[in-house]
Short mmCIF file of C-alpha atoms in Angstrom, two decimals:
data_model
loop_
_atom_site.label_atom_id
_atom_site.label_comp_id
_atom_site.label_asym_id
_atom_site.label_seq_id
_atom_site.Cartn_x
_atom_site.Cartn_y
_atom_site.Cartn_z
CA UNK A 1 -20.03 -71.17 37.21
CA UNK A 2 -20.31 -74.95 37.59
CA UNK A 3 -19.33 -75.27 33.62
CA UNK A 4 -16.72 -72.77 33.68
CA UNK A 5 -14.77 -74.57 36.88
CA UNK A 6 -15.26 -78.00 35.05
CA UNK A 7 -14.35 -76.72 31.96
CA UNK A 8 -10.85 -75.28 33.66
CA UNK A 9 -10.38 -78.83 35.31
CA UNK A 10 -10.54 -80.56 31.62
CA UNK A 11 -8.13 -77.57 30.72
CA UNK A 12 -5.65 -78.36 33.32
CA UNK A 13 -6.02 -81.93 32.77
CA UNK A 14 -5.11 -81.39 28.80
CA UNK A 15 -1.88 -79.24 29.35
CA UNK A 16 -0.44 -81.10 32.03
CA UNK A 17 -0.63 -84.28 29.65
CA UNK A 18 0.06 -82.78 26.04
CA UNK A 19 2.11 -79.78 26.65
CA UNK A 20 0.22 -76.97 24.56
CA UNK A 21 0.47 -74.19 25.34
CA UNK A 22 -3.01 -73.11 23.67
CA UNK A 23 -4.58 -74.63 26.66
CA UNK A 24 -2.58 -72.61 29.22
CA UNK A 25 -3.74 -69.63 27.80
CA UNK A 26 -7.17 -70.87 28.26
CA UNK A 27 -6.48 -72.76 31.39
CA UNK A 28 -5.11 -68.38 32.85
CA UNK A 29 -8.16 -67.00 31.23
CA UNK A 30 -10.16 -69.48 33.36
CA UNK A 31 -8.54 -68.94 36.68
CA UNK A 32 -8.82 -65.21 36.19
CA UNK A 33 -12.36 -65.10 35.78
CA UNK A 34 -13.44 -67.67 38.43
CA UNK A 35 -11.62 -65.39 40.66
CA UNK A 36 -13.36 -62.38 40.04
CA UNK A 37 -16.58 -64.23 40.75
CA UNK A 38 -16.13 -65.41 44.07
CA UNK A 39 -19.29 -64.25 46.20
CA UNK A 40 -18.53 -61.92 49.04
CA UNK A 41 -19.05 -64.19 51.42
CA UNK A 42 -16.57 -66.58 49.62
CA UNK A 43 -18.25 -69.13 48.02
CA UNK A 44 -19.32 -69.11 44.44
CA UNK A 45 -22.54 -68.91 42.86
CA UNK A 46 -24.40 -71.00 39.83
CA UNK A 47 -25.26 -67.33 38.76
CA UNK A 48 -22.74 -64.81 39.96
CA UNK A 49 -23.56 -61.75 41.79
CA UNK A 50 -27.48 -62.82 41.43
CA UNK A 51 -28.45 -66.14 43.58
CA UNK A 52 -26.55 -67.14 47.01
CA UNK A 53 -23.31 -69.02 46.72
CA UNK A 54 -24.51 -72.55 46.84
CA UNK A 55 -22.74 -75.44 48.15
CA UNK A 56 -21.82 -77.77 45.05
CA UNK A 57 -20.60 -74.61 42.78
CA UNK A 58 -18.05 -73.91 45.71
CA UNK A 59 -16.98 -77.47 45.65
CA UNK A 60 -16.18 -77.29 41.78
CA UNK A 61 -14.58 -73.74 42.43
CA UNK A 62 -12.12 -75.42 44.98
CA UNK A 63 -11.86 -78.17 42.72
CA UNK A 64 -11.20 -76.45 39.91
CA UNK A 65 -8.49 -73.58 41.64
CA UNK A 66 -7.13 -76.74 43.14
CA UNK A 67 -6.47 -78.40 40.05
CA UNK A 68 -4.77 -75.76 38.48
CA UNK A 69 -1.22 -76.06 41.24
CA UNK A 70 1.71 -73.65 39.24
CA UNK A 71 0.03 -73.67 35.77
CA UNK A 72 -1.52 -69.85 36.10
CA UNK A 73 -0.40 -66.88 36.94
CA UNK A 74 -1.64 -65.24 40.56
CA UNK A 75 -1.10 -68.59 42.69
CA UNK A 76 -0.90 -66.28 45.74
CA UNK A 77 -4.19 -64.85 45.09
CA UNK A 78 -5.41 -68.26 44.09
CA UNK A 79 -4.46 -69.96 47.57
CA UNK A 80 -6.46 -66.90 49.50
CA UNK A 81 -9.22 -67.59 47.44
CA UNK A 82 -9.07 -71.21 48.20
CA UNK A 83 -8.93 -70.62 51.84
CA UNK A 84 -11.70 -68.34 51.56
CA UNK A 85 -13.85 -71.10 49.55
CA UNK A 86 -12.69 -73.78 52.68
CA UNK A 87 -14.11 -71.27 55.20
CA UNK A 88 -17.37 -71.05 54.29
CA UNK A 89 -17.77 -74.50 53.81
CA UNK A 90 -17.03 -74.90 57.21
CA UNK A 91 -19.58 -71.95 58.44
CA UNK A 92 -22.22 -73.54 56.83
CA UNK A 93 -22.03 -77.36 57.97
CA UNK A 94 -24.63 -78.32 60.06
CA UNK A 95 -24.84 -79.95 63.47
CA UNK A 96 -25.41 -83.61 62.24
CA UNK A 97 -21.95 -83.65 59.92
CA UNK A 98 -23.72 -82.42 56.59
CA UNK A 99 -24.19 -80.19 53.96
CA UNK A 100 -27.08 -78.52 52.86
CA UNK A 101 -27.39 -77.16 48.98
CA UNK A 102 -26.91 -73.12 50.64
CA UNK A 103 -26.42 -71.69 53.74
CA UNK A 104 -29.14 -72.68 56.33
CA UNK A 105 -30.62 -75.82 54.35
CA UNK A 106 -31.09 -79.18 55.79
CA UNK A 107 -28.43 -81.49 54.44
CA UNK A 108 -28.60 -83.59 52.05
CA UNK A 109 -26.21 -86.94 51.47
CA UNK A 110 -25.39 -86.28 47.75
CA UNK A 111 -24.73 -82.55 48.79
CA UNK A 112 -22.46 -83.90 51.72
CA UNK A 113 -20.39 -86.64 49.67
CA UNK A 114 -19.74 -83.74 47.06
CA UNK A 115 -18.21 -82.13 49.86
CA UNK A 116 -16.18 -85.21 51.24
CA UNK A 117 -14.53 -85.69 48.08
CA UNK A 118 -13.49 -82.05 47.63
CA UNK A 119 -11.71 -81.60 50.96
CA UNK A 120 -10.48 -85.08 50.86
CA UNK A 121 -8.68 -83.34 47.55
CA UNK A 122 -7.72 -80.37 49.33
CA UNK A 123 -6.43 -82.64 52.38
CA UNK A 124 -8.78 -81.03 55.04
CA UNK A 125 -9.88 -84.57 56.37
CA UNK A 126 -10.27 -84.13 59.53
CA UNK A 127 -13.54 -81.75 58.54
CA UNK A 128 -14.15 -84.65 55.58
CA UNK A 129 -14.22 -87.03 58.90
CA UNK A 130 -17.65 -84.83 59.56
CA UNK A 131 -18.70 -86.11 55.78
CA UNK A 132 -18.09 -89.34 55.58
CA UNK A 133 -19.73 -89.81 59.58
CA UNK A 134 -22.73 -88.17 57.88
CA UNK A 135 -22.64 -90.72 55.02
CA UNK A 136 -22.30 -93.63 56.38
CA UNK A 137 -25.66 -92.52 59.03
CA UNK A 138 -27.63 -91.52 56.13
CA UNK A 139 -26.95 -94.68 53.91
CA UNK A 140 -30.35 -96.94 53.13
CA UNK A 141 -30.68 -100.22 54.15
CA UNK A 142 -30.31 -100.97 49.85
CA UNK A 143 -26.83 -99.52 49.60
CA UNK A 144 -27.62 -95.96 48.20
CA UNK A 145 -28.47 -92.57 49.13
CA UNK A 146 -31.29 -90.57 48.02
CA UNK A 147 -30.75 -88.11 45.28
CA UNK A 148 -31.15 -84.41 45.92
CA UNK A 149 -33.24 -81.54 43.78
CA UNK A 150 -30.17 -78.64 44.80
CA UNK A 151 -31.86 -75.44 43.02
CA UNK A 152 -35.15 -75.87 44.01
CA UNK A 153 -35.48 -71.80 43.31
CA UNK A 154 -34.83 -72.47 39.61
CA UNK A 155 -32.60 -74.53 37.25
CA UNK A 156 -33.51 -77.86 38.83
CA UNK A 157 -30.85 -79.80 39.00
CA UNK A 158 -30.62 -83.45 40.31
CA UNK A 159 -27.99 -84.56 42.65
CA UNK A 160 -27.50 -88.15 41.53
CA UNK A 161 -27.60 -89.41 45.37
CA UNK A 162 -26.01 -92.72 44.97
CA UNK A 163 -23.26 -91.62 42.90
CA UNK A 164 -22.49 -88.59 45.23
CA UNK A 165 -22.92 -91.04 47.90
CA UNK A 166 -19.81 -93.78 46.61
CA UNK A 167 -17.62 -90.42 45.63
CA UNK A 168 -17.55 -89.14 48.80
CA UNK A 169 -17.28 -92.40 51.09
CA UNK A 170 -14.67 -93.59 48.27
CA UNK A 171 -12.80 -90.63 48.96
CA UNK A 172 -12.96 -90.15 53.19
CA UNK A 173 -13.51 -93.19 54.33
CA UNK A 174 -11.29 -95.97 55.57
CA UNK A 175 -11.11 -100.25 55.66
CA UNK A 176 -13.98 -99.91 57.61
CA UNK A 177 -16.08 -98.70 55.02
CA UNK A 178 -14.97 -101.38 52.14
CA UNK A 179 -17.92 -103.27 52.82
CA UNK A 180 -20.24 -100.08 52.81
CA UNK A 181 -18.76 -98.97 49.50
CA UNK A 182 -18.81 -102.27 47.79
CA UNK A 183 -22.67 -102.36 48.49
CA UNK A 184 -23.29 -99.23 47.41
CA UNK A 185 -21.59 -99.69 43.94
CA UNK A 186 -23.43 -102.70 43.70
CA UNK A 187 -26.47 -100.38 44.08
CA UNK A 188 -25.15 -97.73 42.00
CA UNK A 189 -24.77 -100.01 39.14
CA UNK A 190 -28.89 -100.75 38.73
CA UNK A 191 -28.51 -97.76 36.97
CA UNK A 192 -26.60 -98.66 34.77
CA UNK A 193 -28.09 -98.83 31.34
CA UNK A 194 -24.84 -100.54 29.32
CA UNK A 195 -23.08 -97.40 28.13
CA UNK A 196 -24.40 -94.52 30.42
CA UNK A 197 -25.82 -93.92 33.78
CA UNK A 198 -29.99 -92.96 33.88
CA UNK A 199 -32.09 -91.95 36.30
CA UNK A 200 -34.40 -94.66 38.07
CA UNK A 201 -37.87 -93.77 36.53
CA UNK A 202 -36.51 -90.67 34.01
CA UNK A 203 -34.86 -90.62 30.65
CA UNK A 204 -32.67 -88.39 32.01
CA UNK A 205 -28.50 -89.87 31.34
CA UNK A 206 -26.67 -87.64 29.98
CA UNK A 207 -25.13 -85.71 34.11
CA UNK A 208 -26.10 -89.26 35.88
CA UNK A 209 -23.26 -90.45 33.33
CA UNK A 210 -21.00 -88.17 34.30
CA UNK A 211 -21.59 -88.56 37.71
CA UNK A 212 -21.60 -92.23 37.58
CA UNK A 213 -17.87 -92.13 36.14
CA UNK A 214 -16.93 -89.89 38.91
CA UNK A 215 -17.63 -92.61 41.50
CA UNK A 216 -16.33 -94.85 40.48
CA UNK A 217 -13.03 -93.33 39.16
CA UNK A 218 -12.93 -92.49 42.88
CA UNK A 219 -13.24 -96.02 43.88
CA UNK A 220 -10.69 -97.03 41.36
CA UNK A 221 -7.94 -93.76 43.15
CA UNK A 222 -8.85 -95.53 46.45
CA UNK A 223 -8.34 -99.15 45.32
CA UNK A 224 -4.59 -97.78 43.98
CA UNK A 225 -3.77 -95.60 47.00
CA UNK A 226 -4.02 -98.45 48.91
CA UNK A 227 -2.54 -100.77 46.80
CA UNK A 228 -6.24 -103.30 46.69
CA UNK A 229 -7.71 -105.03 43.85
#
């Protein structure tokens, strides 16, 4: 699922900028079956129809279904489904302002800033309020966050928490968090290994990368919203 929403995000991306109509097709195809996969309970699943929806595959749904605006067919259907996703994010926030990885789990910072950037995107930010309160508590004394194992039931994967941490705060917070964020890029850049992203103590670069772009293209949307250098 996770691959499949990014994948339609890169798709979306491509059309709007070169016009070809080969990647609408794709870009329908996509939408289509990300819709039929969407968990009874409204979330999405890594593995449809065989784990629990999980919190960061429902943020890259939304993401994705958000991304797509006019360029597919159903955009009825893909607004109720986008609702749906938005409600049971809200069901399963917990009492201190976070998100777990599922339903019921304690939450986690690089779970939460996921979060706060995709409703900051979908302009619920009064709930991304809830994030970015729950960042700014759980940020360490060194400028990060810690990093998050979000399957524990099976295909591990690492939240990179510092990187989660900036893309969230970058994306819900306000002047009064300029400070916070330049300290924590400050942090998130010891991982920096001049060309990609790595793991402190792993050989493991290749989805830190990724995820260290994603911060701080955030950082860079927030500097030119608000017109900053």
């Amino acid at each position: 699922m996770d691959a499949t929403a990014q994948t339609l995000i890169a798709c979306c991306r491509v059309l709007r900028d070169s016009g070809d109509e080969n990647y609408l097709t794709a870009v329908q195809s996509l939408a289509k079956w990300l819709l039929l996969r969407q968990e009874p309970d409204a979330g999405w699943s890594w593995a449809p129809r065989v784990e629990s929806s999980w919190t960061a595959t429902t943020c890259f749904g939304l993401l994705a279904l958000h991304e797509i605006g006019a360029l597919a067919e159903q955009t009825d259907r893909i607004g109720e489904s986008i609702q749906a996703g938005l409600r049971w994010i809200g069901t399963i926030q917990n009492e201190d302002g976070g998100w777990g990885s599922r339903a019921g789990d304690d939450s986690r910072a690089a779970v939460t800033g996921l979060v706060g950037f995709t409703l900051a995107r979908l302009e619920q930010r009064s709930m991304a309020q809830a994030a970015a309160h729950h960042l700014r508590d759980s940020m360490t004394d060194a400028g990060g966050w810690p990093s998050a194992v979000d399957r524990p039931t099976g295909h591990t994967v690492t939240r990179f928490g510092d990187a989660y941490g900036v893309l969230g705060l970058a994306a819900v917070g306000d002047a009064v968090d300029d400070d916070r964020i330049a300290h924590a890029i400050a942090n998130l850049m010891k991982s920096y290994r001049g060309g990609h992203f790595q793991y402190l103590d792993t050989v493991m670069h290749t989805w830190p990368t990724r995820d260290g772009l994603l911060a701080l293209a955030a950082v860079v949307r927030m500097l030119e919203e608000r017109d900053l250098e």
